[in-house]
Amino acid sequence: MTIKSYNPSNNALLGEMESTNVFEIKAIVNKSRLAFEKWGNLTKEERIAYIQKLYDEIKSKKEEFAKLLTNEMGMPISESLFDIDSGLEHIKWYMNNVKSIIGEKITYEDENEVDKIIFEPKGVVAVIIAWNFPFSSFVWQAVPNLIVGNTVVVKHSEYVPLCSKYIFDMVSKVLPENVYSVVYGDGEVGEELVKQNIDMICFTGSTKIGQKLYKIAGEKFIPIVLECGGSAPGIIFEDADIDSVIESIYTNKFANTGQICDGQKRLIVHESKFLEVCEKLKQCIESKKIGSPLEKNVEIGPLVSIQQLEKLEEQVKDAIKKGAKVICGGKRLELDNGNYYFPTILVNITKDMKVYNEEVFGPVIPIIKFKTLEEAIKIANDTEYGLGGYVYTLDKTKYDTVVKKLKTGMIALNNLYYLRPCNPFGGYKKSGMGKNNSEFALKELCNMKVVTYEK
């Protein structure tokens, strides 16, 4: 089967390649297992030296790679450049900290004995990556596996095969053969990959697919890390200084054209601030430029595909049909045959609407009123997801109360954000299990062995 890559800003064909077949997948995994015998036995210092070469290679290709990310996925070029810088920051952190995190740990010692924990790589890891951050997801999931000694076989989304190939070419230039491998194709290729002789699965994508992979991992009795969907609430209390946080409110929702797993998907606003928030967010949105993502001053680009655009349209039409009011947007932007949708604010939201119950992956924000803190928490937690959360208040005591009651894996206050390589990234409920980044993720990619020594 041929995979075709389209530019979402105009739906022009960018390129195509053949999907990886079953026999090729099996051969790739077998080669990865053979490569693991050497890669897994290298010292940490030797692997760090290889990852440093990869860091340098990526950095040297930054401008060219950012342009490809923008052309294939639709991310505004300024955000693509930032995404690569952020990824490089994460790689540097892994290199600087891996030795202390998975070095030998003495757990017990007396006059006769010393007990240690030794961290060893698991083996061959299948890494399946979503389309919205082709590079960051590679950095978060593939690079930590490589640096702890695992070999990886990666499948990116079929929407971004050219980005996948570009990353493969960079990695192959500096790492030993078959330590990093790729397969190309849709969900069927990913399913075939995880059925092979692998030792772990790392996945970024929808909860539905995550649940399916979880069953496969359970049957194989291998570990799995799942970073799935989100419907992050943004709670704005009556004491919030709207003028000081309005840009953060905008960014937390509309960065990457709203295609962010932990992005702010529902805005929950105290009734005393409701009209102010609606008006000032509308003004903020209307000040942003929509257009070709290659233009440096464009802040909102196209959605990745026609399919994503049509799903978003369906969600908005459902809300309007059930009584929602459009404050701004609410329709396609006809521009160069691209997948553009006007940034949209919806109010008069009810619980039977898709925008309330489903993950809204695009530039649409439903805004809901609340009267009391308890009501705000109830609305915020009224979702099957629990990835990110955002709180806007000047009251630290109130914030601490929300932190204790909000069922999410990460929470940000006002203009702050939690995304750093030292912080674990992951959620509660159906937003997944396990963590990316931080010492916790690196340890999760290893087997722990307890060894006793005589003195």
Coordinates of C-alpha atoms in Angstrom, one line a residue:
M1 CA 0.0 0.0 0.0
T2 CA 1.2 3.5 -0.8
I3 CA 1.2 6.1 1.9
K4 CA 0.7 9.7 0.6
S5 CA 1.8 12.8 2.5
Y6 CA -0.2 16.0 1.9
N7 CA 0.5 19.6 2.9
P8 CA -2.4 20.5 5.1
S9 CA -2.1 24.2 4.1
N10 CA -3.1 23.5 0.5
N11 CA -3.6 19.7 0.3
A12 CA -0.8 19.4 -2.3
L13 CA 1.0 16.1 -2.5
L14 CA 4.3 16.3 -0.7
G15 CA 5.5 12.8 -1.3
E16 CA 4.7 9.1 -0.9
M17 CA 6.3 5.8 0.2
E18 CA 5.4 2.2 0.4
S19 CA 3.8 0.9 3.6
T20 CA 6.0 -1.7 5.4
N21 CA 4.6 -5.3 4.9
V22 CA 4.3 -8.1 7.4
F23 CA 7.5 -9.9 6.3
E24 CA 9.5 -6.7 6.5
I25 CA 8.2 -5.9 10.0
K26 CA 9.3 -9.3 11.3
A27 CA 12.7 -9.0 9.7
I28 CA 13.2 -5.5 11.1
V29 CA 12.3 -6.6 14.6
N30 CA 14.7 -9.6 14.4
K31 CA 17.5 -7.3 13.3
S32 CA 16.7 -4.9 16.1
R33 CA 17.0 -7.8 18.6
L34 CA 20.4 -8.7 17.2
A35 CA 21.5 -5.1 17.5
F36 CA 20.4 -5.0 21.1
E37 CA 23.0 -7.6 22.1
K38 CA 25.7 -5.0 21.4
W39 CA 23.9 -1.8 22.1
G40 CA 22.5 -2.9 25.4
N41 CA 26.0 -3.9 26.6
L42 CA 27.7 -0.6 25.9
T43 CA 28.6 1.5 28.8
K44 CA 26.4 4.5 29.6
E45 CA 29.2 6.8 28.6
E46 CA 29.5 5.1 25.2
R47 CA 25.7 5.5 24.6
I48 CA 25.8 9.1 25.7
A49 CA 28.6 9.7 23.2
Y50 CA 26.3 8.4 20.4
I51 CA 23.4 10.5 21.6
Q52 CA 25.6 13.5 21.6
K53 CA 26.3 12.9 18.0
L54 CA 22.5 12.7 17.4
Y55 CA 22.0 15.9 19.2
D56 CA 24.6 17.6 17.1
E57 CA 23.1 16.2 13.9
I58 CA 19.6 17.4 14.8
K59 CA 20.8 20.8 15.7
S60 CA 22.6 21.2 12.4
K61 CA 19.4 20.4 10.5
K62 CA 17.1 22.5 12.6
E63 CA 16.0 25.0 10.0
E64 CA 15.4 22.4 7.3
F65 CA 13.7 20.0 9.6
A66 CA 11.4 22.7 11.0
K67 CA 10.3 23.5 7.5
L68 CA 9.4 19.9 6.9
L69 CA 7.5 19.7 10.2
T70 CA 5.5 22.7 9.1
N71 CA 4.9 21.5 5.6
E72 CA 3.7 18.1 6.6
M73 CA 1.9 18.6 9.8
G74 CA 0.8 22.3 9.5
M75 CA 2.5 23.5 12.7
P76 CA 3.3 27.3 12.4
I77 CA 7.0 27.6 11.6
S78 CA 7.7 29.6 14.8
E79 CA 6.3 26.7 16.8
S80 CA 8.2 24.1 14.8
L81 CA 11.5 25.9 15.5
F82 CA 10.5 26.1 19.2
D83 CA 9.6 22.4 19.2
I84 CA 13.0 21.4 18.0
D85 CA 14.7 23.6 20.6
S86 CA 12.6 22.1 23.3
G87 CA 13.4 18.6 22.1
L88 CA 17.1 19.3 22.1
E89 CA 16.8 20.6 25.6
H90 CA 15.2 17.3 26.6
I91 CA 17.9 15.3 24.9
K92 CA 20.6 17.3 26.7
W93 CA 18.8 16.6 30.0
Y94 CA 18.8 12.9 29.4
M95 CA 22.5 12.9 28.6
N96 CA 23.3 14.9 31.7
N97 CA 21.2 12.8 34.1
V98 CA 21.0 9.2 32.9
K99 CA 24.1 8.0 34.7
S100 CA 22.9 9.2 38.1
I101 CA 19.3 8.0 37.5
I102 CA 20.1 4.5 36.4
G103 CA 23.5 4.0 38.0
E104 CA 24.0 1.3 40.6
K105 CA 22.1 2.1 43.9
I106 CA 23.2 0.7 47.2
T107 CA 20.1 -0.3 49.2
Y108 CA 21.7 -2.0 52.2
E109 CA 25.1 -2.4 53.8
D110 CA 26.5 -4.0 57.0
E111 CA 29.8 -5.5 58.0
N112 CA 29.2 -8.6 55.9
E113 CA 27.1 -7.6 52.9
V114 CA 26.3 -4.9 50.3
D115 CA 23.0 -5.0 48.4
K116 CA 22.7 -3.1 45.1
I117 CA 20.0 -2.3 42.5
I118 CA 21.3 -2.6 38.9
F119 CA 19.3 -1.1 36.1
E120 CA 19.4 -3.1 32.8
P121 CA 17.7 -2.3 29.5
K122 CA 14.6 -4.3 28.6
G123 CA 15.4 -5.1 25.0
V124 CA 13.4 -4.3 21.8
V125 CA 10.8 -1.6 22.3
A126 CA 8.0 -0.8 19.9
V127 CA 7.4 3.0 19.8
I128 CA 4.2 4.2 18.2
I129 CA 3.9 8.0 17.8
A130 CA 1.0 10.3 17.0
W131 CA 1.1 13.0 14.3
N132 CA 0.7 16.2 16.3
F133 CA 4.3 16.4 17.5
P134 CA 6.4 14.1 15.3
F135 CA 9.7 15.3 16.7
S136 CA 8.9 15.8 20.4
S137 CA 7.2 12.4 20.7
F138 CA 10.3 10.8 19.1
V139 CA 12.5 12.6 21.7
W140 CA 10.2 11.7 24.6
Q141 CA 9.8 8.1 23.8
A142 CA 12.6 6.9 21.5
V143 CA 15.6 8.8 22.8
P144 CA 15.2 7.7 26.5
N145 CA 14.9 4.1 25.3
L146 CA 18.1 4.4 23.3
I147 CA 20.0 6.1 26.1
V148 CA 19.2 3.4 28.6
G149 CA 20.2 0.7 26.2
N150 CA 17.1 -0.5 24.5
T151 CA 16.8 -0.7 20.7
V152 CA 13.6 0.7 19.2
V153 CA 11.3 0.1 16.2
V154 CA 9.3 3.3 15.6
K155 CA 6.0 3.8 13.7
H156 CA 4.9 7.4 13.2
S157 CA 1.4 8.2 12.2
E158 CA 0.6 7.7 8.5
Y159 CA 0.0 11.5 8.3
V160 CA 3.7 12.3 8.8
P161 CA 5.8 9.7 7.0
L162 CA 8.2 12.2 5.6
C163 CA 9.0 13.5 9.1
S164 CA 9.5 9.9 10.2
K165 CA 11.9 9.2 7.3
Y166 CA 13.8 12.4 8.0
I167 CA 14.3 11.5 11.6
F168 CA 15.4 8.0 10.6
D169 CA 18.0 9.4 8.2
M170 CA 19.4 11.6 11.0
V171 CA 19.6 8.8 13.5
S172 CA 21.0 6.3 11.0
K173 CA 23.8 8.7 10.2
V174 CA 25.2 8.6 13.8
L175 CA 23.9 5.4 15.5
P176 CA 24.9 1.8 14.8
E177 CA 22.8 -0.1 12.3
N178 CA 19.4 -1.4 13.4
V179 CA 19.6 0.2 16.8
Y180 CA 16.9 2.6 15.6
S181 CA 14.5 1.2 13.0
V182 CA 11.2 2.4 11.5
V183 CA 8.1 1.0 9.9
Y184 CA 5.7 3.0 7.8
G185 CA 1.9 2.6 7.6
D186 CA -1.4 2.9 9.3
G187 CA -2.8 1.3 12.4
E188 CA -2.6 -2.2 10.9
V189 CA 1.1 -1.8 10.6
G190 CA 1.3 -0.7 14.2
E191 CA -0.7 -3.7 15.3
E192 CA 1.5 -6.0 13.4
L193 CA 4.6 -4.5 15.0
V194 CA 3.4 -5.0 18.5
K195 CA 2.6 -8.6 17.8
Q196 CA 6.3 -9.3 17.0
N197 CA 9.0 -10.5 19.5
I198 CA 9.2 -7.2 21.4
D199 CA 9.8 -6.5 25.1
M200 CA 7.9 -3.3 25.7
I201 CA 5.4 -0.9 24.0
C202 CA 5.6 2.9 24.2
F203 CA 2.6 4.7 22.7
T204 CA 1.3 8.2 22.1
G205 CA -2.2 8.5 20.6
S206 CA -5.9 8.1 21.2
T207 CA -7.3 6.3 24.2
K208 CA -9.2 3.9 22.0
I209 CA -6.0 2.6 20.4
G210 CA -4.2 2.7 23.7
Q211 CA -6.8 0.4 25.2
K212 CA -6.3 -2.0 22.3
L213 CA -2.5 -2.0 22.7
Y214 CA -3.0 -2.5 26.5
K215 CA -4.8 -5.7 25.8
I216 CA -2.1 -6.9 23.4
A217 CA 0.6 -6.1 26.0
G218 CA -1.4 -7.9 28.6
E219 CA -1.6 -11.0 26.5
K220 CA 2.1 -10.9 25.8
F221 CA 2.8 -10.0 29.4
I222 CA 5.1 -7.1 28.6
P223 CA 5.1 -3.6 30.0
I224 CA 3.5 -0.7 28.2
V225 CA 3.6 3.1 28.6
L226 CA 0.5 4.9 27.3
E227 CA 0.2 8.7 26.7
C228 CA -3.4 9.1 25.5
G229 CA -6.1 11.7 25.1
G230 CA -6.9 14.6 27.3
S231 CA -9.7 17.1 28.0
A232 CA -7.8 19.5 30.2
P233 CA -10.0 22.0 32.2
G234 CA -9.0 25.6 32.6
I235 CA -10.6 27.0 35.8
I236 CA -10.9 30.8 36.0
F237 CA -11.8 32.0 39.5
E238 CA -13.4 35.3 40.4
D239 CA -10.1 36.8 41.7
A240 CA -8.2 36.1 38.5
D241 CA -6.4 39.0 36.8
I242 CA -7.7 38.3 33.3
D243 CA -5.5 40.9 31.6
S244 CA -2.3 39.3 33.0
V245 CA -3.3 35.7 32.0
I246 CA -5.3 36.2 28.7
E247 CA -2.3 35.3 26.5
S248 CA -1.7 32.1 28.6
I249 CA -5.4 31.2 28.3
Y250 CA -5.1 31.6 24.6
T251 CA -1.8 29.7 24.2
N252 CA -2.9 26.8 26.5
K253 CA -5.7 26.2 24.0
F254 CA -4.7 27.4 20.6
A255 CA -1.0 26.5 20.3
N256 CA -0.4 24.1 17.5
T257 CA -3.9 25.0 16.3
G258 CA -5.4 23.3 19.3
Q259 CA -3.9 20.0 18.5
I260 CA -2.2 19.3 21.8
C261 CA -3.0 16.3 24.0
D262 CA -2.8 18.2 27.3
G263 CA -4.1 21.4 25.8
Q264 CA -6.9 23.3 27.6
K265 CA -10.0 21.8 26.1
R266 CA -12.7 23.2 28.4
L267 CA -12.8 26.7 30.0
I268 CA -14.7 26.8 33.3
V269 CA -15.3 30.4 34.3
H270 CA -16.8 31.9 37.4
E271 CA -20.0 33.7 36.6
S272 CA -18.7 37.1 37.7
K273 CA -15.8 36.8 35.1
F274 CA -17.8 35.1 32.3
L275 CA -18.5 38.0 30.1
E276 CA -15.1 39.6 30.6
V277 CA -13.3 36.3 29.7
C278 CA -15.5 35.8 26.6
E279 CA -14.9 39.3 25.3
K280 CA -11.2 39.5 26.0
L281 CA -10.5 36.0 24.7
K282 CA -12.4 36.9 21.5
Q283 CA -10.3 40.1 21.2
C284 CA -7.1 38.1 21.8
I285 CA -8.1 35.5 19.1
E286 CA -9.0 38.1 16.6
S287 CA -5.6 39.7 17.0
K288 CA -3.9 36.6 15.8
K289 CA -3.0 35.9 12.2
I290 CA -4.3 32.8 10.5
G291 CA -2.7 31.6 7.3
S292 CA 0.2 29.7 5.7
P293 CA 2.2 28.2 8.6
L294 CA 5.4 28.9 6.8
E295 CA 4.9 32.7 7.4
K296 CA 6.8 33.7 10.5
N297 CA 4.1 35.9 12.0
V298 CA 1.3 33.3 11.5
E299 CA 0.1 31.9 14.8
I300 CA -2.8 29.6 13.7
G301 CA -2.3 27.2 10.8
P302 CA -4.3 24.4 9.3
L303 CA -5.5 21.2 10.9
V304 CA -3.4 18.2 10.0
S305 CA -5.9 16.5 7.7
I306 CA -9.3 16.7 6.1
Q307 CA -10.5 14.0 8.5
Q308 CA -9.5 16.1 11.6
L309 CA -11.2 19.1 10.1
E310 CA -14.4 17.2 9.4
K311 CA -14.5 15.7 12.9
L312 CA -14.1 19.2 14.4
E313 CA -16.9 20.5 12.2
E314 CA -19.2 17.7 13.4
Q315 CA -18.5 18.5 17.0
V316 CA -19.3 22.2 16.5
K317 CA -22.4 21.5 14.5
D318 CA -23.6 19.1 17.2
A319 CA -23.1 21.8 19.8
I320 CA -25.0 24.5 17.8
K321 CA -27.8 22.1 17.1
K322 CA -28.2 21.5 20.8
G323 CA -28.3 25.2 21.8
A324 CA -24.6 26.4 21.9
K325 CA -23.9 30.0 20.9
V326 CA -20.9 30.9 18.8
I327 CA -19.0 34.0 20.1
C328 CA -16.5 33.9 17.3
G329 CA -15.5 31.5 14.5
G330 CA -17.7 28.4 14.1
K331 CA -16.8 27.7 10.5
R332 CA -14.1 26.8 8.0
L333 CA -11.7 29.4 6.6
E334 CA -11.6 28.9 2.9
L335 CA -7.9 29.5 2.1
D336 CA -5.7 27.9 -0.6
N337 CA -7.7 24.6 -0.4
G338 CA -6.2 24.0 3.1
N339 CA -7.7 22.5 6.3
Y340 CA -8.3 25.8 8.1
Y341 CA -10.9 26.4 10.8
F342 CA -11.6 29.8 12.4
P343 CA -10.6 29.8 16.1
T344 CA -13.9 29.4 17.9
I345 CA -15.5 30.2 21.2
L346 CA -18.7 28.3 22.2
V347 CA -21.0 29.2 25.1
N348 CA -24.3 27.8 26.5
I349 CA -22.7 24.4 26.8
T350 CA -24.7 21.4 28.0
K351 CA -23.6 18.0 29.1
D352 CA -25.1 16.2 26.1
M353 CA -22.9 18.0 23.6
K354 CA -19.9 16.4 22.0
V355 CA -17.7 19.3 22.8
Y356 CA -18.4 18.6 26.5
N357 CA -17.9 14.8 26.4
E358 CA -15.3 14.3 23.7
E359 CA -11.7 15.5 23.2
V360 CA -11.8 18.6 21.0
F361 CA -8.6 18.4 19.0
G362 CA -8.6 21.8 17.2
P363 CA -9.1 25.5 17.6
V364 CA -12.5 25.3 19.4
I365 CA -13.0 26.2 23.1
P366 CA -16.3 25.6 25.0
I367 CA -16.8 28.0 27.9
I368 CA -18.9 26.9 30.9
K369 CA -20.1 29.0 33.9
F370 CA -19.8 28.0 37.5
K371 CA -20.8 29.6 40.8
T372 CA -18.9 27.8 43.6
L373 CA -15.5 26.1 43.8
E374 CA -17.1 22.8 44.4
E375 CA -19.1 23.2 41.2
A376 CA -16.0 24.1 39.2
I377 CA -14.2 21.0 40.5
K378 CA -17.2 18.8 39.6
I379 CA -17.3 20.1 36.1
A380 CA -13.5 19.8 35.7
N381 CA -13.5 16.2 36.8
D382 CA -16.6 15.3 34.8
T383 CA -14.5 13.6 32.0
E384 CA -12.9 10.2 31.4
Y385 CA -9.6 12.0 30.9
G386 CA -7.1 13.3 33.4
L387 CA -4.0 14.6 31.7
G388 CA -3.5 18.3 32.2
G389 CA -5.2 21.1 34.1
Y390 CA -5.0 24.9 34.3
V391 CA -6.0 27.2 37.2
Y392 CA -6.2 31.0 37.1
T393 CA -6.4 32.6 40.6
L394 CA -4.4 34.9 42.9
D395 CA -5.5 32.9 45.9
K396 CA -2.9 30.3 46.8
T397 CA -5.1 28.6 49.3
K398 CA -7.8 28.1 46.7
Y399 CA -5.2 26.8 44.3
D400 CA -4.0 24.3 46.8
T401 CA -7.6 23.1 47.3
V402 CA -7.9 22.6 43.5
V403 CA -4.6 20.7 43.3
K404 CA -5.9 18.2 45.9
K405 CA -9.2 17.7 44.2
L406 CA -8.5 17.9 40.5
K407 CA -8.0 14.4 39.0
T408 CA -5.2 15.1 36.6
G409 CA -1.6 14.2 36.3
M410 CA -0.4 17.8 35.8
I411 CA -1.6 21.2 36.9
A412 CA -0.4 24.7 35.9
L413 CA -1.1 28.0 37.7
N414 CA -1.7 31.3 35.9
N415 CA 1.2 31.9 33.5
L416 CA 3.2 28.9 34.5
Y417 CA 3.6 25.6 32.7
Y418 CA 4.8 22.2 33.9
L419 CA 6.6 21.0 30.7
R420 CA 10.2 20.3 31.6
P421 CA 12.4 17.3 31.0
C422 CA 12.8 16.9 34.8
N423 CA 9.0 16.6 35.3
P424 CA 7.1 13.4 34.6
F425 CA 4.5 13.8 31.8
G426 CA 1.4 11.6 32.1
G427 CA -2.2 11.5 33.4
Y428 CA -4.9 9.9 35.4
K429 CA -7.9 7.8 34.2
K430 CA -8.1 7.2 30.5
S431 CA -5.3 9.6 29.7
G432 CA -2.9 6.7 30.0
M433 CA -0.5 5.0 32.3
G434 CA 3.2 5.4 33.0
K435 CA 5.2 8.5 32.4
N436 CA 7.4 10.2 29.8
N437 CA 10.4 12.3 30.8
S438 CA 12.1 12.6 34.2
E439 CA 13.8 10.0 36.3
F440 CA 10.6 8.1 36.6
A441 CA 10.3 7.5 32.9
L442 CA 14.0 6.5 32.5
K443 CA 13.7 3.9 35.3
E444 CA 10.4 2.6 33.8
L445 CA 12.3 1.7 30.6
C446 CA 14.7 -0.6 32.5
N447 CA 14.6 -3.9 34.4
M448 CA 15.7 -3.6 38.0
K449 CA 17.9 -6.3 39.4
V450 CA 18.8 -6.7 43.1
V451 CA 22.3 -8.2 43.6
T452 CA 24.0 -9.0 46.9
Y453 CA 27.7 -9.0 47.5
E454 CA 29.9 -10.4 50.2
K455 CA 32.4 -8.0 51.7

